[in-house]
Amino acid sequence: MARIETSLENDIGTIVLNDPAKRNALSAALISELLAALLSFEEQHVRVVVLRAPAGATTWSAGHDVHELPTNGRDPMTYNDPLRRAIRQIQEYPGAVIALVEGGVWGGACELAMACDMILAADTATFALTPARLGVPYDIVGAMNLMQSVSLPVIKEMLFRAHSMSAAEAREHGIVNRVVPPEALEAALSEVAGDILRNSPLVVALLKQEFDAISGARPLGAGTFERIQMIRRRIYDSEDYREGIRAFFDKREPKFVGR
Ligand code: YXS
């Protein structure tokens, strides 16, 4: 059963996240279809790609598939984790990738949407970063990616509180490029995509590489990286990590004890 739908019209490639039973959770299976769709659009030299959920969706994506989080303390968010690969492929795509957002964006799906070059949101959209609610030791690459889209005080509030930020607030913090009523979303996309398609594809692709190179140039010493990884491994082995995932499946609030 396909977990995404794709279409190509007027030089715009569209990828629709469509696994409603799991609220478009970013499972390895869904991500593998997403990666294949991006590769296919790249081979066809598609210059604008849109990543969206079906029109009227109440959840854009529920984030990393919680069923695929590790139960044996192994780190899921390694370099080749499906979600990491999808984020890199979006960042490296030689054209504009636009997230068209309606409904809730949760956890790792926020990072996926923010990895896109811009976000056009309906006023129904919300953004929630929830690793602290689940007890998941967010990885440092993810933290660095988020810092490219959001100021430090705002990203800390989102991560520490794990609350849902409204589209209007996300617009105020520069996370979202535009907020419109749901019925005006397609028109906003046509305007933005139309302008991009009238410009030089070589220059758009170059600009993307330049920003990717500059934003990825933040130095991080090997010792610092290893120290952070040691702390993350301890959290994966903690009671709190197991409690966070248990609480999710029990559909109840987690009770963390700090060990
Ligand atoms: O109980 P069934 O079998 O019907 O399945 C339920 C949920 O278990 C499933 N589902 C998910 N399955 C895997 N991974 C998920 N992330 C996930 N989210 C939901 O979908 C079925 C319907 O869910 P339900 O009944 O809650 O639907 P709803 O419409 O009432 O609420 C939709 C949500 C998205 C508000 C709610 O499901 C929810 O809060 N989901 C968890 C959102 C979240 O915290 N995601 C972060 C995942 S962890 C992650 O992304 C990174 C590792 S990190 O934490 O580091 O950011």
Coordinates of C-alpha atoms and ligand atoms in Angstrom, one line a residue:
M1 CA 0.0 0.0 0.0
A2 CA 1.6 3.3 -1.1
R3 CA 2.2 5.7 1.8
I4 CA 2.7 8.8 -0.5
E5 CA 1.2 10.0 -3.8
T6 CA 3.1 11.9 -6.4
S7 CA 2.2 14.1 -9.3
L8 CA 4.0 16.3 -11.8
E9 CA 2.1 19.3 -13.4
N10 CA 3.3 22.5 -14.9
D11 CA 6.9 21.8 -13.8
I12 CA 5.8 21.4 -10.2
G13 CA 6.3 18.0 -8.6
T14 CA 4.0 17.2 -5.7
I15 CA 4.6 14.6 -2.9
V16 CA 1.6 14.0 -0.7
L17 CA 2.2 12.2 2.6
N18 CA -0.7 9.8 2.7
D19 CA -0.6 7.2 5.5
P20 CA -3.7 8.3 7.4
A21 CA -3.9 5.3 9.7
K22 CA -0.6 6.4 11.3
R23 CA -1.2 10.1 10.8
N24 CA 1.6 10.2 8.2
A25 CA 4.1 9.0 10.7
L26 CA 7.6 9.1 9.1
S27 CA 8.1 5.3 9.0
A28 CA 11.0 3.8 7.2
A29 CA 8.6 2.6 4.5
L30 CA 7.1 6.1 4.0
I31 CA 10.5 7.7 3.9
S32 CA 11.8 5.2 1.4
E33 CA 8.9 6.2 -0.9
L34 CA 9.7 9.8 -0.3
L35 CA 13.4 9.4 -1.1
A36 CA 12.5 7.6 -4.4
A37 CA 10.0 10.3 -5.3
L38 CA 12.7 13.1 -4.8
L39 CA 15.2 11.1 -6.8
S40 CA 12.7 10.7 -9.6
F41 CA 11.9 14.4 -9.7
E42 CA 15.6 15.2 -9.6
E43 CA 16.2 12.9 -12.6
Q44 CA 13.4 14.7 -14.5
H45 CA 15.0 18.1 -13.6
V46 CA 11.9 19.2 -11.7
R47 CA 12.6 22.7 -10.4
V48 CA 9.9 23.0 -7.7
V49 CA 8.9 20.2 -5.4
V50 CA 6.0 20.5 -3.0
L51 CA 5.8 18.3 0.1
R52 CA 2.3 18.2 1.6
A53 CA -0.5 16.2 3.2
P54 CA -3.9 15.7 1.6
A55 CA -6.0 19.0 1.5
G56 CA -7.9 19.4 4.8
A57 CA -5.5 17.2 6.8
T58 CA -5.7 17.6 10.6
T59 CA -2.2 16.1 10.9
W60 CA 0.5 17.0 8.4
S61 CA 2.7 14.3 9.9
A62 CA 3.0 12.7 13.4
G63 CA 6.7 12.7 13.2
H64 CA 9.1 9.7 13.5
D65 CA 7.3 6.4 13.7
V66 CA 7.3 5.7 17.5
H67 CA 7.1 2.0 16.7
E68 CA 10.5 2.3 15.1
L69 CA 12.3 4.0 18.0
P70 CA 14.9 1.7 19.5
T71 CA 13.9 -0.6 22.4
N72 CA 17.5 -1.8 23.0
G73 CA 19.3 1.5 23.6
R74 CA 20.6 1.7 20.0
D75 CA 20.6 5.1 18.5
P76 CA 18.0 5.3 15.7
M77 CA 18.9 8.8 14.5
T78 CA 22.3 7.8 13.0
Y79 CA 23.6 9.2 9.7
N80 CA 21.7 6.7 7.6
D81 CA 18.4 6.8 9.6
P82 CA 15.6 7.2 7.0
L83 CA 14.5 10.6 8.4
R84 CA 18.1 11.9 8.4
R85 CA 18.5 10.7 4.8
A86 CA 15.2 12.4 3.7
I87 CA 16.3 15.7 5.4
R88 CA 19.7 15.6 3.7
Q89 CA 18.1 14.8 0.3
I90 CA 15.7 17.8 0.7
Q91 CA 18.6 20.1 1.7
E92 CA 20.6 18.9 -1.3
Y93 CA 17.8 18.8 -3.9
P94 CA 18.9 21.1 -6.8
G95 CA 15.7 23.1 -6.9
A96 CA 13.2 24.6 -4.5
V97 CA 11.4 22.3 -2.1
I98 CA 8.3 23.9 -0.5
A99 CA 6.4 22.5 2.5
L100 CA 2.7 23.2 2.1
V101 CA 1.4 22.7 5.7
E102 CA -2.1 22.1 7.0
G103 CA -2.8 20.5 10.4
G104 CA -0.3 19.4 13.1
V105 CA 3.4 18.9 12.5
W106 CA 5.0 16.8 15.2
G107 CA 8.5 15.9 16.3
G108 CA 10.8 14.9 13.5
A109 CA 8.2 16.1 11.0
C110 CA 9.0 19.7 12.1
E111 CA 12.6 19.1 11.2
L112 CA 11.5 17.7 7.8
A113 CA 9.3 20.7 7.1
M114 CA 12.0 23.1 8.3
A115 CA 14.5 21.3 6.0
C116 CA 12.4 22.5 3.1
D117 CA 13.4 25.8 1.5
M118 CA 10.2 27.5 2.7
I119 CA 7.0 26.7 4.5
L120 CA 3.6 28.0 3.3
A121 CA 1.0 27.2 6.0
A122 CA -2.7 27.3 6.5
D123 CA -3.8 29.0 9.7
T124 CA -4.8 25.5 10.9
A125 CA -1.2 24.4 11.0
T126 CA 0.6 23.8 14.4
F127 CA 4.2 22.9 15.1
A128 CA 5.3 20.8 18.1
L129 CA 8.7 19.4 18.9
T130 CA 8.1 16.6 21.4
P131 CA 11.3 14.6 22.1
A132 CA 11.2 15.8 25.8
R133 CA 7.6 14.6 26.1
L134 CA 8.6 11.1 24.8
G135 CA 11.9 11.0 26.6
V136 CA 13.8 10.8 23.3
P137 CA 17.4 12.2 23.4
Y138 CA 17.2 14.4 20.3
D139 CA 20.3 14.2 18.2
I140 CA 22.8 17.0 17.7
V141 CA 22.5 17.1 13.9
G142 CA 18.7 17.6 14.4
A143 CA 19.4 20.4 16.9
M144 CA 21.8 22.1 14.5
N145 CA 19.2 21.8 11.7
L146 CA 16.5 23.4 13.8
M147 CA 18.9 26.3 14.7
Q148 CA 19.0 27.1 11.0
S149 CA 15.3 27.9 11.0
V150 CA 14.6 29.2 14.5
S151 CA 16.3 31.5 17.0
L152 CA 17.8 29.7 20.0
P153 CA 15.3 31.1 22.7
V154 CA 12.4 30.0 20.5
I155 CA 13.7 26.6 19.6
K156 CA 14.6 26.0 23.3
E157 CA 11.0 26.9 24.3
M158 CA 9.6 24.6 21.7
L159 CA 11.8 21.7 22.8
F160 CA 11.6 22.3 26.5
R161 CA 7.8 22.8 26.6
A162 CA 6.9 20.3 23.8
H163 CA 3.8 22.4 23.2
S164 CA 2.0 23.1 19.9
M165 CA 3.0 26.5 18.4
S166 CA 0.3 28.1 16.2
A167 CA 0.9 29.0 12.5
A168 CA 0.6 32.7 13.4
E169 CA 3.3 32.4 16.1
A170 CA 5.5 30.3 13.8
R171 CA 5.2 33.1 11.2
E172 CA 6.1 35.7 13.8
H173 CA 9.3 33.7 14.6
G174 CA 10.2 33.4 10.9
I175 CA 9.7 29.6 10.9
V176 CA 6.9 29.9 8.3
N177 CA 7.1 32.2 5.2
R178 CA 3.3 32.8 4.9
V179 CA 0.1 31.9 6.7
V180 CA -3.2 31.9 4.8
P181 CA -6.7 30.4 5.2
P182 CA -6.7 26.8 4.0
E183 CA -8.7 27.7 0.9
A184 CA -6.0 30.2 -0.1
L185 CA -3.1 27.8 0.2
E186 CA -3.0 26.6 -3.4
A187 CA -3.1 30.2 -4.7
A188 CA -0.2 31.2 -2.4
L189 CA 1.8 28.2 -3.7
S190 CA 1.0 29.1 -7.3
E191 CA 2.3 32.6 -6.8
V192 CA 5.5 31.5 -5.1
A193 CA 6.3 28.6 -7.3
G194 CA 5.4 30.6 -10.4
D195 CA 8.0 33.3 -9.5
I196 CA 10.7 30.6 -8.9
L197 CA 9.9 28.9 -12.2
R198 CA 10.5 32.2 -14.0
N199 CA 14.0 32.5 -12.6
S200 CA 17.3 30.9 -13.5
P201 CA 17.3 27.2 -12.3
L202 CA 21.1 27.3 -12.2
V203 CA 21.2 30.3 -9.9
V204 CA 18.5 28.8 -7.6
A205 CA 20.4 25.5 -7.4
L206 CA 23.7 27.5 -6.7
L207 CA 22.1 29.6 -4.0
K208 CA 20.8 26.4 -2.3
Q209 CA 24.3 24.9 -2.3
E210 CA 25.8 28.1 -0.9
F211 CA 23.4 28.3 2.0
D212 CA 23.8 24.6 2.7
A213 CA 27.6 25.0 2.7
I214 CA 27.5 28.1 5.0
S215 CA 24.9 26.7 7.4
G216 CA 26.6 23.4 7.7
A217 CA 29.9 25.1 8.4
R218 CA 29.4 25.3 12.2
P219 CA 32.5 23.7 13.8
L220 CA 31.9 20.9 16.3
G221 CA 34.9 19.2 17.7
A222 CA 35.1 15.4 17.8
G223 CA 35.5 15.4 21.6
T224 CA 32.4 17.5 22.0
F225 CA 30.4 15.3 19.6
E226 CA 31.5 12.1 21.5
R227 CA 30.6 13.7 24.9
I228 CA 27.1 14.5 23.7
Q229 CA 26.8 11.0 22.2
M230 CA 27.8 9.5 25.5
I231 CA 25.0 11.4 27.3
R232 CA 22.5 10.4 24.6
R233 CA 23.5 6.7 25.0
R234 CA 22.8 7.0 28.8
I235 CA 19.4 8.4 28.1
Y236 CA 18.6 5.5 25.7
D237 CA 19.4 3.2 28.6
S238 CA 17.3 5.2 31.1
E239 CA 14.0 4.3 32.7
D240 CA 12.6 7.7 31.5
Y241 CA 13.2 6.7 27.8
R242 CA 11.3 3.4 28.3
E243 CA 8.6 5.3 30.3
G244 CA 8.2 7.9 27.5
I245 CA 7.5 5.3 24.8
R246 CA 5.3 3.1 27.1
A247 CA 3.2 6.2 28.0
F248 CA 2.7 7.0 24.3
F249 CA 1.3 3.6 23.5
D250 CA -0.7 3.6 26.7
K251 CA -2.1 6.9 25.5
R252 CA -1.3 8.6 28.9
E253 CA 0.9 11.3 30.3
P254 CA 4.5 10.0 31.0
K255 CA 5.8 10.1 34.6
F256 CA 9.5 10.9 34.3
V257 CA 11.9 10.2 37.3
G258 CA 15.1 11.6 35.9
R259 CA 17.0 8.4 35.6
Ligands
YXS1 O1 -3.8 3.3 18.1 P1 -3.7 3.1 16.6 O2 -3.2 1.8 16.1 O3 -5.0 3.5 15.9 O4 -2.6 4.2 16.0 C1 -2.8 5.6 16.4 C2 -1.4 6.1 16.8 O5 -0.6 5.2 17.5 C3 -0.8 6.3 15.5 N1 0.3 7.3 15.6 C4 1.6 7.0 15.4 N2 2.2 5.8 15.1 C5 3.5 5.9 15.1 N3 4.3 7.0 15.3 C6 3.7 8.2 15.5 N4 4.5 9.3 15.7 C7 2.3 8.2 15.6 N5 1.4 9.2 15.9 C8 0.2 8.6 15.8 O6 -1.8 6.9 14.6 C9 -3.1 6.4 15.1 C10 -4.0 7.5 15.3 O7 -3.5 8.2 16.4 P2 -4.4 9.1 17.4 O8 -5.6 8.3 17.8 O9 -3.6 9.7 18.4 O10 -4.9 10.2 16.3 P3 -5.4 11.7 16.7 O11 -5.9 12.3 15.4 O12 -6.2 11.7 17.9 O13 -4.0 12.5 17.1 C11 -3.0 12.6 16.1 C12 -1.7 13.1 16.9 C13 -0.6 13.2 15.8 C14 -2.0 14.5 17.6 C15 -1.3 12.0 17.9 O14 -1.3 10.7 17.4 C16 0.0 12.3 18.5 O15 0.2 13.1 19.4 N6 1.0 11.5 18.0 C17 2.4 11.6 18.5 C18 3.1 12.9 18.0 C19 4.5 12.9 18.4 O16 4.8 13.1 19.6 N7 5.4 12.6 17.5 C20 6.9 12.6 17.8 C21 7.4 11.2 17.5 S1 9.0 11.0 18.0 C22 9.9 11.9 16.9 O17 9.4 12.5 15.9 C23 11.4 12.1 17.1 C24 12.1 10.8 17.5 S2 11.6 13.3 18.3 O18 10.8 13.0 19.4 O19 13.0 13.3 18.6 O20 11.2 14.5 17.6

